[in-house]
Coordinates of C-alpha atoms and ligand atoms in Angstrom, one line a residue:
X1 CA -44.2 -164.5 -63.0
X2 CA -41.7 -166.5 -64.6
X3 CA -40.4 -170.3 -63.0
X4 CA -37.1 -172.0 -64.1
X5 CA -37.7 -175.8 -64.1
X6 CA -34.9 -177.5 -63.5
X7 CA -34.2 -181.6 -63.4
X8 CA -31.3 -182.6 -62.0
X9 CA -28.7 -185.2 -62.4
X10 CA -26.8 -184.2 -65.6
X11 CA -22.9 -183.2 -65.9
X12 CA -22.5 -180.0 -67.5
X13 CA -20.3 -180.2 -70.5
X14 CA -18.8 -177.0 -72.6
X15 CA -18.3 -173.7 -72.7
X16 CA -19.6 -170.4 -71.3
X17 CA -19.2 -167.1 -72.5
X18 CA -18.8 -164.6 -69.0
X19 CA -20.7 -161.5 -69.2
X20 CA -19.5 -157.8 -68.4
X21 CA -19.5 -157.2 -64.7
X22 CA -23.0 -155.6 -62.8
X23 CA -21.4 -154.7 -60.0
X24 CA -18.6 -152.9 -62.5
X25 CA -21.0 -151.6 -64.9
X26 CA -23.8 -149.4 -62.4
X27 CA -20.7 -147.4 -60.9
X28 CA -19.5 -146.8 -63.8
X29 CA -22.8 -145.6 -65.4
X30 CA -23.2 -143.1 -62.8
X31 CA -19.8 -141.9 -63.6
X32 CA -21.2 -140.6 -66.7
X33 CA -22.5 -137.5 -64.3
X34 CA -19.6 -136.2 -64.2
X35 CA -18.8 -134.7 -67.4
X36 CA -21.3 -133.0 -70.2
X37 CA -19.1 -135.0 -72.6
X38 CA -20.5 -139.1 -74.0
X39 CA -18.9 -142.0 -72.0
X40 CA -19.2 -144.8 -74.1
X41 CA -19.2 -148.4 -71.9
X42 CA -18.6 -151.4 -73.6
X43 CA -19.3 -155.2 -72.7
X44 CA -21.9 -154.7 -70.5
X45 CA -24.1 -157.1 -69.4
X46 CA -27.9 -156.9 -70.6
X47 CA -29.9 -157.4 -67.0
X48 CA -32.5 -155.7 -65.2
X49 CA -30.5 -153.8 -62.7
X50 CA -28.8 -151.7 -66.0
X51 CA -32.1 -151.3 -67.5
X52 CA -33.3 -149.7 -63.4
X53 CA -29.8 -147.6 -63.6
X54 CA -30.6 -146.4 -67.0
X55 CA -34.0 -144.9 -66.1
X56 CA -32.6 -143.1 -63.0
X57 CA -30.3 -141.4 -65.2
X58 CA -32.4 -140.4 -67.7
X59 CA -34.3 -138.8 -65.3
X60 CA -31.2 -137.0 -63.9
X61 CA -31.0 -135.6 -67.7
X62 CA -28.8 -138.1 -69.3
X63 CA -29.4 -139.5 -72.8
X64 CA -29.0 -142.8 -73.2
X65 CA -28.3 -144.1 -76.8
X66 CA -26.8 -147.9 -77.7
X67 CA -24.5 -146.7 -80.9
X68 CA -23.5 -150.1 -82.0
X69 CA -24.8 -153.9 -82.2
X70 CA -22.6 -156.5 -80.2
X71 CA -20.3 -158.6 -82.1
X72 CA -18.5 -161.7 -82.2
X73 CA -14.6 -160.2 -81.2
X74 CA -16.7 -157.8 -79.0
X75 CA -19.1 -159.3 -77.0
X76 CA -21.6 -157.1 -74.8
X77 CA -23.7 -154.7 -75.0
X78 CA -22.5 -150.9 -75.8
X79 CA -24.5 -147.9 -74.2
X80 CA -24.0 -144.2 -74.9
X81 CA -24.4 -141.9 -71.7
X82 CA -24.3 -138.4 -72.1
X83 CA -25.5 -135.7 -69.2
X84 CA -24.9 -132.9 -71.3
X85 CA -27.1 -130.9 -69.0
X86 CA -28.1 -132.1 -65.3
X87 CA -32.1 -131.4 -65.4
X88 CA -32.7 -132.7 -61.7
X89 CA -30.4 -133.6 -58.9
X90 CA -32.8 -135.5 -57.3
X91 CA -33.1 -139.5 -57.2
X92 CA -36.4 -140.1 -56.0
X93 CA -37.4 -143.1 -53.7
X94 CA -39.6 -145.1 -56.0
X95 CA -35.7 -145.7 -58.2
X96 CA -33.9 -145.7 -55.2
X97 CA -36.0 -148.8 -53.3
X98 CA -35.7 -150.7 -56.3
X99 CA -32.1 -151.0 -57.0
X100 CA -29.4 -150.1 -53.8
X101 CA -26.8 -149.2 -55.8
X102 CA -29.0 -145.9 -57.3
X103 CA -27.4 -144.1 -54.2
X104 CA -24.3 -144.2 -56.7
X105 CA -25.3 -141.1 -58.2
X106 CA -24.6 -139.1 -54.6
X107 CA -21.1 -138.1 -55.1
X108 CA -21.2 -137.4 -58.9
X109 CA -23.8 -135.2 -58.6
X110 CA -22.4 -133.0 -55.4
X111 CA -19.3 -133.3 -57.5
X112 CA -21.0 -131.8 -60.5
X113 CA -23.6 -129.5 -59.8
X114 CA -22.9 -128.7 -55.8
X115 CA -25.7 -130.6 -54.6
X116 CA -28.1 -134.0 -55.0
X117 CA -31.5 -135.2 -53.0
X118 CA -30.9 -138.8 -52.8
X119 CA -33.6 -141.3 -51.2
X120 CA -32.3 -143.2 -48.3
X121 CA -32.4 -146.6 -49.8
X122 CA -34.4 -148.1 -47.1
X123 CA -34.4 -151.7 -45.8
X124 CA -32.9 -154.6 -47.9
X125 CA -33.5 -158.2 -47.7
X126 CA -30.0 -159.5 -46.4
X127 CA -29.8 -156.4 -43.5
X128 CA -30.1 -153.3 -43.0
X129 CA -27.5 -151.9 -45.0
X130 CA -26.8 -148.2 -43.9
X131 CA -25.2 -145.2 -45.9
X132 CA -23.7 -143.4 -43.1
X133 CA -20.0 -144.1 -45.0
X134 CA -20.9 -142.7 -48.1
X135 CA -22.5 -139.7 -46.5
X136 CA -19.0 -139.5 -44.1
X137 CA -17.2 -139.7 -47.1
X138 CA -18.8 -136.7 -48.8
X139 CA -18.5 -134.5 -45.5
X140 CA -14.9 -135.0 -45.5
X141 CA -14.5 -133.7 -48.9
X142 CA -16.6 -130.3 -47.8
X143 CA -20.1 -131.2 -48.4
X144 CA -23.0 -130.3 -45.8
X145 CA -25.5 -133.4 -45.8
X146 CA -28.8 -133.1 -44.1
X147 CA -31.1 -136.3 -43.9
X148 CA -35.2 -134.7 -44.6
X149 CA -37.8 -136.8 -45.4
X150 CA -36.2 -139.9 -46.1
X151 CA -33.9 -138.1 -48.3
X152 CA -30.1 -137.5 -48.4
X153 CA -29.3 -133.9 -49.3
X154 CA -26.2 -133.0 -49.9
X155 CA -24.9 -129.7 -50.7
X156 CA -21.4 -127.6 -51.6
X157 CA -22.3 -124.6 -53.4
X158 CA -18.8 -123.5 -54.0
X159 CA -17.6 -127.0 -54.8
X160 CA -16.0 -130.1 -53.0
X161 CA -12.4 -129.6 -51.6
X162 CA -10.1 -132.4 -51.1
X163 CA -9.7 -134.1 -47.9
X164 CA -8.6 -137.2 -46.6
X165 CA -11.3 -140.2 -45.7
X166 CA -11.1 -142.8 -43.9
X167 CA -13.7 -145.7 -43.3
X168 CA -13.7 -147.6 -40.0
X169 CA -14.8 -150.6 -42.2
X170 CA -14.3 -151.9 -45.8
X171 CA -17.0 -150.4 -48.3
X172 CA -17.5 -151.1 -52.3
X173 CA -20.1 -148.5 -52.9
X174 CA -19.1 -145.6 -50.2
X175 CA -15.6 -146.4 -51.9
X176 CA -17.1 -145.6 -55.6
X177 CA -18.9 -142.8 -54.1
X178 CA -15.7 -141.0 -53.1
X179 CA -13.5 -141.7 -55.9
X180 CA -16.3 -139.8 -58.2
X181 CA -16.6 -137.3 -55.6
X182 CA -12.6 -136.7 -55.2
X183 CA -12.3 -136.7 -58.9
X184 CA -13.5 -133.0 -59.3
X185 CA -12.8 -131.7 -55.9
X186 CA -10.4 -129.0 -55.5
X187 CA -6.6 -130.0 -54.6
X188 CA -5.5 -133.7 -53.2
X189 CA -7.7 -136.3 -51.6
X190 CA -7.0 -139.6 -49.5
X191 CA -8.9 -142.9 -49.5
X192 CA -7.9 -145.0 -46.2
X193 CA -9.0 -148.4 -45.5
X194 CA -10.5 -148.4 -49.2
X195 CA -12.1 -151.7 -50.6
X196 CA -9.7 -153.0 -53.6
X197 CA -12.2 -155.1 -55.1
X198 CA -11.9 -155.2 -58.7
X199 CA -14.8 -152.7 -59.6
X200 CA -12.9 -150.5 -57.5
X201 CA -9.7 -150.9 -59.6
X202 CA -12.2 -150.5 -63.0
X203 CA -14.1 -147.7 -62.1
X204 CA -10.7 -145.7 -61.6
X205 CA -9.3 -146.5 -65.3
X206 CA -12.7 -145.8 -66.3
X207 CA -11.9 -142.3 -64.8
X208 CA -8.6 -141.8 -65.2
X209 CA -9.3 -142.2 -69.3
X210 CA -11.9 -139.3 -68.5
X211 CA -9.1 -137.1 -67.3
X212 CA -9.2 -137.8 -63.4
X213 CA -6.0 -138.5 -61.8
X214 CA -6.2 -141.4 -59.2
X215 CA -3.7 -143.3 -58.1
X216 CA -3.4 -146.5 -55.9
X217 CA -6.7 -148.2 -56.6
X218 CA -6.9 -151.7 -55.8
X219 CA -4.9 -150.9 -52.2
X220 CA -5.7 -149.7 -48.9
X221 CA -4.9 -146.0 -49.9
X222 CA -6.1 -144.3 -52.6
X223 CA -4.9 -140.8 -53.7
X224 CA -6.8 -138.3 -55.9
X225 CA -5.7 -135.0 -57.1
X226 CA -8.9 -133.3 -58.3
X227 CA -9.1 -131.9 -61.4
X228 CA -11.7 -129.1 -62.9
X229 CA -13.3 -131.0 -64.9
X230 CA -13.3 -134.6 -67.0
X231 CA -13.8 -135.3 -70.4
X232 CA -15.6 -138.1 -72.6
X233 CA -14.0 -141.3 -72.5
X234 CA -14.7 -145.5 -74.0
X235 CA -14.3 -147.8 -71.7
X236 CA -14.9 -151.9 -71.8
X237 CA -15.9 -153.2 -68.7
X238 CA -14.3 -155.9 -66.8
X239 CA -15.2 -159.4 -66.7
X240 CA -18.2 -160.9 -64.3
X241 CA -16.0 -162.1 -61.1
X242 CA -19.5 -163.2 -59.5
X243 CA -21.1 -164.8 -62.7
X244 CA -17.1 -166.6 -63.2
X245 CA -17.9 -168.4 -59.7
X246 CA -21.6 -169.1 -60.2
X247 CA -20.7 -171.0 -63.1
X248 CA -17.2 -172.4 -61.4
X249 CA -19.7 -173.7 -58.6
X250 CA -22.3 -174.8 -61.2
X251 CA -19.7 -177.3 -62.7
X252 CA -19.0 -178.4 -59.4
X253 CA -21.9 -179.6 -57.9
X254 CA -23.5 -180.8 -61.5
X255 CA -20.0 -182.5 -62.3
X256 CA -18.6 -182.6 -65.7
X257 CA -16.0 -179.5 -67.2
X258 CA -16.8 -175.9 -68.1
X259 CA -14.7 -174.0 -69.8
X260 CA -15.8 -169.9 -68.8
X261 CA -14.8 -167.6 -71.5
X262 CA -13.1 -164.4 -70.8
X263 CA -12.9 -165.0 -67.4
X264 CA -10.4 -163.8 -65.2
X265 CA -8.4 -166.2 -62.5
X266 CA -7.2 -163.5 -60.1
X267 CA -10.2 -162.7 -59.5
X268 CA -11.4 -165.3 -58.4
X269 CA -9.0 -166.3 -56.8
X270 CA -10.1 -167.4 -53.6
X271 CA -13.0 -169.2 -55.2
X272 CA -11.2 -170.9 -57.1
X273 CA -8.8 -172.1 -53.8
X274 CA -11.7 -173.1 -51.9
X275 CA -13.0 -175.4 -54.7
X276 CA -9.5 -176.7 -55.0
X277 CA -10.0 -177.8 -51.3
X278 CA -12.9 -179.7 -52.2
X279 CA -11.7 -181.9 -54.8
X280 CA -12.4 -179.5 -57.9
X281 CA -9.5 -179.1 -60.4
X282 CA -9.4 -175.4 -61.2
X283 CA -7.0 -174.5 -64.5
X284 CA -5.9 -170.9 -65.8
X285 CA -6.1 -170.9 -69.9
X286 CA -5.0 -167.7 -72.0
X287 CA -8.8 -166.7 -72.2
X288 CA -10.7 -168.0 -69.4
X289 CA -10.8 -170.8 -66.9
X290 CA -11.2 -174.7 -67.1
X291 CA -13.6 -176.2 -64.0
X292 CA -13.7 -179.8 -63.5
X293 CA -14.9 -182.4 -61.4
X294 CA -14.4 -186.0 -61.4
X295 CA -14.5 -186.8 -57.9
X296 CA -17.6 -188.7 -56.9
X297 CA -18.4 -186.7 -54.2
X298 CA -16.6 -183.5 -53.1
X299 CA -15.1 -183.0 -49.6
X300 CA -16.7 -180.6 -47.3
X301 CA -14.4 -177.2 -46.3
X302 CA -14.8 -174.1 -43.8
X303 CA -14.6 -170.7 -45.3
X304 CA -15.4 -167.4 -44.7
X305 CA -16.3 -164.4 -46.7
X306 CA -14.2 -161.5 -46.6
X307 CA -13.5 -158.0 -48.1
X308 CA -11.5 -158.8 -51.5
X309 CA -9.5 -160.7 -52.2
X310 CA -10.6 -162.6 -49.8
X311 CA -13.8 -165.0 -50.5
X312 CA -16.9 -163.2 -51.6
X313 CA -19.7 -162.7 -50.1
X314 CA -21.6 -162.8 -53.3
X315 CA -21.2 -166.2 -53.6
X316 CA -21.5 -167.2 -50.2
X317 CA -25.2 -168.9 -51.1
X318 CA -23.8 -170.7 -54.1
X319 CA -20.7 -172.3 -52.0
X320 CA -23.2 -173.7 -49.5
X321 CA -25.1 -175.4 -51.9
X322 CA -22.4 -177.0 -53.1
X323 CA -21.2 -177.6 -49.3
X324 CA -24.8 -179.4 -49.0
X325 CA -24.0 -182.3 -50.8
X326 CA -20.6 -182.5 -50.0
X327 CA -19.1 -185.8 -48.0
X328 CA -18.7 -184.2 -44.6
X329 CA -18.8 -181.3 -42.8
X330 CA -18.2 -177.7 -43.3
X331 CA -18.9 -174.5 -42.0
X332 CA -19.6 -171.2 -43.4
X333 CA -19.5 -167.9 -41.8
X334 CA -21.1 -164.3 -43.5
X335 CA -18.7 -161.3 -42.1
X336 CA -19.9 -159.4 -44.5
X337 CA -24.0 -158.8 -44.4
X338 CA -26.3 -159.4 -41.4
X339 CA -29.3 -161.9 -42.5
X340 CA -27.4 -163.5 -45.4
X341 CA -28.5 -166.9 -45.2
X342 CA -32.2 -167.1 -46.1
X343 CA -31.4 -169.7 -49.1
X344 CA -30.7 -171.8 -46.0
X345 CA -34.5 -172.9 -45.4
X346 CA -35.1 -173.5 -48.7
X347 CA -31.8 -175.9 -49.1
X348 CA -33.3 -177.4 -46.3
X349 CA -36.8 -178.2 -48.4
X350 CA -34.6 -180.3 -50.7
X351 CA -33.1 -182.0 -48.2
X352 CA -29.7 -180.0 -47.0
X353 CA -28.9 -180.6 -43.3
X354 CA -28.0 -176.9 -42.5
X355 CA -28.1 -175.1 -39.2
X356 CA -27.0 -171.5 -39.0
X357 CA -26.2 -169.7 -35.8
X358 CA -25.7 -166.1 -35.5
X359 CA -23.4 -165.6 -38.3
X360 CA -22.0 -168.9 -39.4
X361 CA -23.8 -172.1 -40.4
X362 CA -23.2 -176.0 -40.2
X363 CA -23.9 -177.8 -42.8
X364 CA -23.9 -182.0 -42.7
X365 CA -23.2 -182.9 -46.8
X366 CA -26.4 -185.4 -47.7
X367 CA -25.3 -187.7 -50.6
X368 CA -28.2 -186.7 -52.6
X369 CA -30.8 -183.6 -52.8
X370 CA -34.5 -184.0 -53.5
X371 CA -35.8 -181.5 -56.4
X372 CA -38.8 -179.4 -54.9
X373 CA -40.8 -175.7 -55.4
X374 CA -38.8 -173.2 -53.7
X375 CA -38.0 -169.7 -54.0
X376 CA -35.4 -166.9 -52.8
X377 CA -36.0 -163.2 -52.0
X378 CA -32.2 -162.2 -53.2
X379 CA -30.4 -162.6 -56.6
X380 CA -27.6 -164.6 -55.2
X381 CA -30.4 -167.2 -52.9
X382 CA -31.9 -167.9 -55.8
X383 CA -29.1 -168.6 -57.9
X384 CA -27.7 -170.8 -55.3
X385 CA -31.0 -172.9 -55.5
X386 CA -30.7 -173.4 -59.1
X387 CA -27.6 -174.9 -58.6
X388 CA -28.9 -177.3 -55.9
X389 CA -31.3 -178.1 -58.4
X390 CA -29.0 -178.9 -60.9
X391 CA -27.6 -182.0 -58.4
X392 CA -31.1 -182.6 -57.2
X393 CA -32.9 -186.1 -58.0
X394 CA -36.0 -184.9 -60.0
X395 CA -37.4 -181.8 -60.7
X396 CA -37.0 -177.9 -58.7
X397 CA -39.1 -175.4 -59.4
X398 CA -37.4 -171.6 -59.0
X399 CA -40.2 -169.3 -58.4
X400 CA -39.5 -165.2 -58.0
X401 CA -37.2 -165.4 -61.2
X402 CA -37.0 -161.6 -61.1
X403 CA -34.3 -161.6 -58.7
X404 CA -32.1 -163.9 -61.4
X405 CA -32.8 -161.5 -64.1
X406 CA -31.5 -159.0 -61.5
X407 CA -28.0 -160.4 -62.1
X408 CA -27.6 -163.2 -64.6
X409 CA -27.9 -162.7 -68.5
X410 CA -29.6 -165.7 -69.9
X411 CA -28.6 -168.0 -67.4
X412 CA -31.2 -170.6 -68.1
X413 CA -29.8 -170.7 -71.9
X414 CA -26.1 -170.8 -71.0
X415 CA -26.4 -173.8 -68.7
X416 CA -28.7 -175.7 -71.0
X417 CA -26.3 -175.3 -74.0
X418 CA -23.7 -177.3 -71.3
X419 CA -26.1 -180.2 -70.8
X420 CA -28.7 -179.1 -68.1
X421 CA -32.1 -180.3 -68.5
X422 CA -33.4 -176.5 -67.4
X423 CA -36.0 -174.2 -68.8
X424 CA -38.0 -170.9 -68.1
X425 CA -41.8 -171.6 -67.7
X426 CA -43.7 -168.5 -68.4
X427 CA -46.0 -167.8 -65.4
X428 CA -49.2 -166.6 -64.8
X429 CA -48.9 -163.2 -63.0
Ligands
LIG520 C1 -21.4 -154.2 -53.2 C2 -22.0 -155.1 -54.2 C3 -22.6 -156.3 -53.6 C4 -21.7 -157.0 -52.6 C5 -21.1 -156.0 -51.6 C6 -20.0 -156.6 -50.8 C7 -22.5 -153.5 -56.0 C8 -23.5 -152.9 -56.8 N1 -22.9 -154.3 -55.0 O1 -22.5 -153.7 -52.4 O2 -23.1 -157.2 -54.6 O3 -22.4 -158.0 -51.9 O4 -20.5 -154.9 -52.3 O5 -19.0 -157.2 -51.5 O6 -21.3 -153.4 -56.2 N2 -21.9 -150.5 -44.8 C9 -22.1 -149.6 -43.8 N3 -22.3 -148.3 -44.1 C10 -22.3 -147.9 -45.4 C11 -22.0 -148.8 -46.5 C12 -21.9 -150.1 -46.1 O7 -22.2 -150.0 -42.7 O8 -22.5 -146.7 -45.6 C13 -21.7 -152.0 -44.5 C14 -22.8 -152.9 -45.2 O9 -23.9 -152.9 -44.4 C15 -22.0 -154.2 -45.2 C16 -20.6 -153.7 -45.5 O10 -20.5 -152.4 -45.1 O11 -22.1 -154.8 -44.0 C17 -20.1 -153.9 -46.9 O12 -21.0 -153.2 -47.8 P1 -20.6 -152.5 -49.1 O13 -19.2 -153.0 -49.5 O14 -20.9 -151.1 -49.0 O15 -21.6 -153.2 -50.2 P2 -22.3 -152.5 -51.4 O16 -21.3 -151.5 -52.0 O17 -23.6 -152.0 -51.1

């Protein structure tokens, strides 16, 4: 399996080009369910998890096509879904366990067809991560859900009918799941307590050019008037909220100035805040955003993750690395995800003072980390070790690079164009 070999010590210097958004794009693949017309998706990202989507879908009976080469005023990649005929409703567990957000395909299907087997995703490396709120969601529009086998099977032979849903806590996917589900359900629907992260507020211009009518995404409350059917639609997915920080965090802890391309600033938002708090100057241009550090060392700050807008829990890892070598203390609490902090050991190989406690940790900055093998079993641990490594004295070895591929394009290549002495080592199996 591949390593990334990293040696640390250099600023970063330049600019980065931010990728279409994963956590945008799988949502809005399976959206593509819900019409036998194309939906054409442009600037998405070329990663592992669309490549894991894709083959679900196929299986579901879509065709797959990529019409057009990426270009310079259009970067991205374009893909062509079309389900012009749903061939099986079932997504089967051996897709499912690979990729979470598979159970994404639950409330198109219903939607469509009246009915969809979907595998329970099973257990997850940061918790245990139930479903019970997207299967809610789908009751309250009219759908009978038994659990058999390990599978969700949901059924509404004469259709979905509007209801109103409301989730006792914040969810991105069970939200997704009942906006597609809404979308063709008979009469008027409400979304209470609905996440308003920016995916959220995507996939529902992504539907609404299909013919849906939704309105109020990005608040609390979102309303859907259900229509009989949608209609084929192009749609260019937003910017890379999580991949914006990883690189706003990268220039910070490696020093230097990154300019992120086709970024956007309010949406990260409270990234961007907290990194003010530390010493990091943080600048909104016309395309992108401007990260720069001249500070020696940075000052250590509390935060929290929250729902959005508040900080995210996607770069929770990445914050704490940079928290690590901060001057001071700081402490960070998960609200979000149970068992979110196994980069913490690792940090702790290369010389982090961190001690976590039910759901928040300490850390005591160290003025320097030491560069050391280490590995992660989740896409955002690991990135949050490359970045350690990237301040480290010497040389860090990321092993398990799959999980990076996961959710970073060519992230070895971007940060080595800005300076970084860091390169992928083929491995032996
Ligand atoms: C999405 C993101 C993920 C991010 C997360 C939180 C995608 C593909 N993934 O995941 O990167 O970390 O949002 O911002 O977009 N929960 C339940 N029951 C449910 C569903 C969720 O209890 O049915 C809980 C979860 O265990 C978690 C919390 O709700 O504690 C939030 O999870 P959710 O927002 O659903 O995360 P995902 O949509 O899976």
């Amino acid at each position: 399996m591949d390593k990334i070999r990293i040696r640390g010590g250099r600023p970063l210097q330049g600019s980065i080009q931010i990728g279409g958004a994963k956590n945008a794009a799988l949502p809005l693949m399976t959206a593509c369910l819900l019409t036998d017309e194309p939906l054409v998706l442009k600037n998405l990202p070329f990663l592992v998890d669309i490549t894991t989507l894709s083959h679900l879908l196929v299986q579901h009976g879509v065709s797959v096509t990529m019409p057009g080469a990426e270009s310079a005023d259009e970067p991205g990649h374009v893909l062509e879904l079309r389900a012009k005929r749903i061939v099986s409703t079932t997504a089967p567990y051996d897709l499912v366990r690979r990729m979470r957000a598979s159970v994404l395909v639950l409330g198109p299907l219903v939607a469509r067809i009246g009915q969809a087997r979907v595998s329970l995703p099973g257990g997850c490396a940061i918790g245990t991560r139930p479903v019970d709120l997207h299967i809610k969601a789908l009751e309250a529009l009219g759908a009978t859900i038994a659990i058999e086998k390990g599978y969700i099977h949901a059924t509404a032979p004469k259709g979905l009918k509007g209801g109103e849903i409301v989730f006792p806590t914040v969810s991105v996917g069970a939200t997704e799941n009942a906006l597609m589900a809404a979308a063709l359900a008979e009469g008027e629907s409400v979304i209470v307590n609905a996440a308003r992260e920016p995916e959220i507020g995507d996939l529902a211009r992504c539907l609404n050019s299909m013919g849906a009518r939704i309105e109020g995404a990005g608040s609390e409350r979102i309303t859907v008037t259900g229509v009989p059917r949608l209609h084929g639609a192009t749609h260019s997915v937003i910017p890379d909220r999580i991949e914006t920080g990883t690189y706003m965090m990268a220039a910070a802890i490696a020093g230097g100035e990154l300019e992120l391309v086709g970024a956007s600033y309010d949406m990260v938002a409270a990234a961007a805040r907290a990194l003010e708090g530390t010493g990091v100057a943080v600048e909104r241009l016309p395309a992108g955003i401007k990260v720069s550090r001249r500070a020696n060392r940075l000052k250590g700050i509390d935060i929290a993750t929250a729902p959005f807008p508040g900080f995210p829990t996607d770069l929770q890892a990445q914050f704490m690395a940079l928290m690590a070598t901060a001057d001071g203390d700081s402490i960070i609490t998960e609200t979000i995800f149970e068992n979110r902090f196994m980069h913490v050991p690792e940090l702790n190989r290369m010389g982090a003072d961190i001690n976590v406690q039910g759901a928040s940790a300490s850390i005591r900055g160290v003025a320097k980390l030491n560069g050391a093998p280490v590995m992660a079993t989740d896409l955002r641990a690991s990135v949050s070790l490359v970045l350690a490594g990237l301040a480290a004295e010497g040389e860090t070895l990321v092993n398990r690079v799959y999980h990076l591929d996961r959710g970073y394009e060519r992230l070895e290549a971007k940060l080595a164009a800005c300076g970084a002495a860091i390169e992928r080592v083929a491995g032996e199996g």
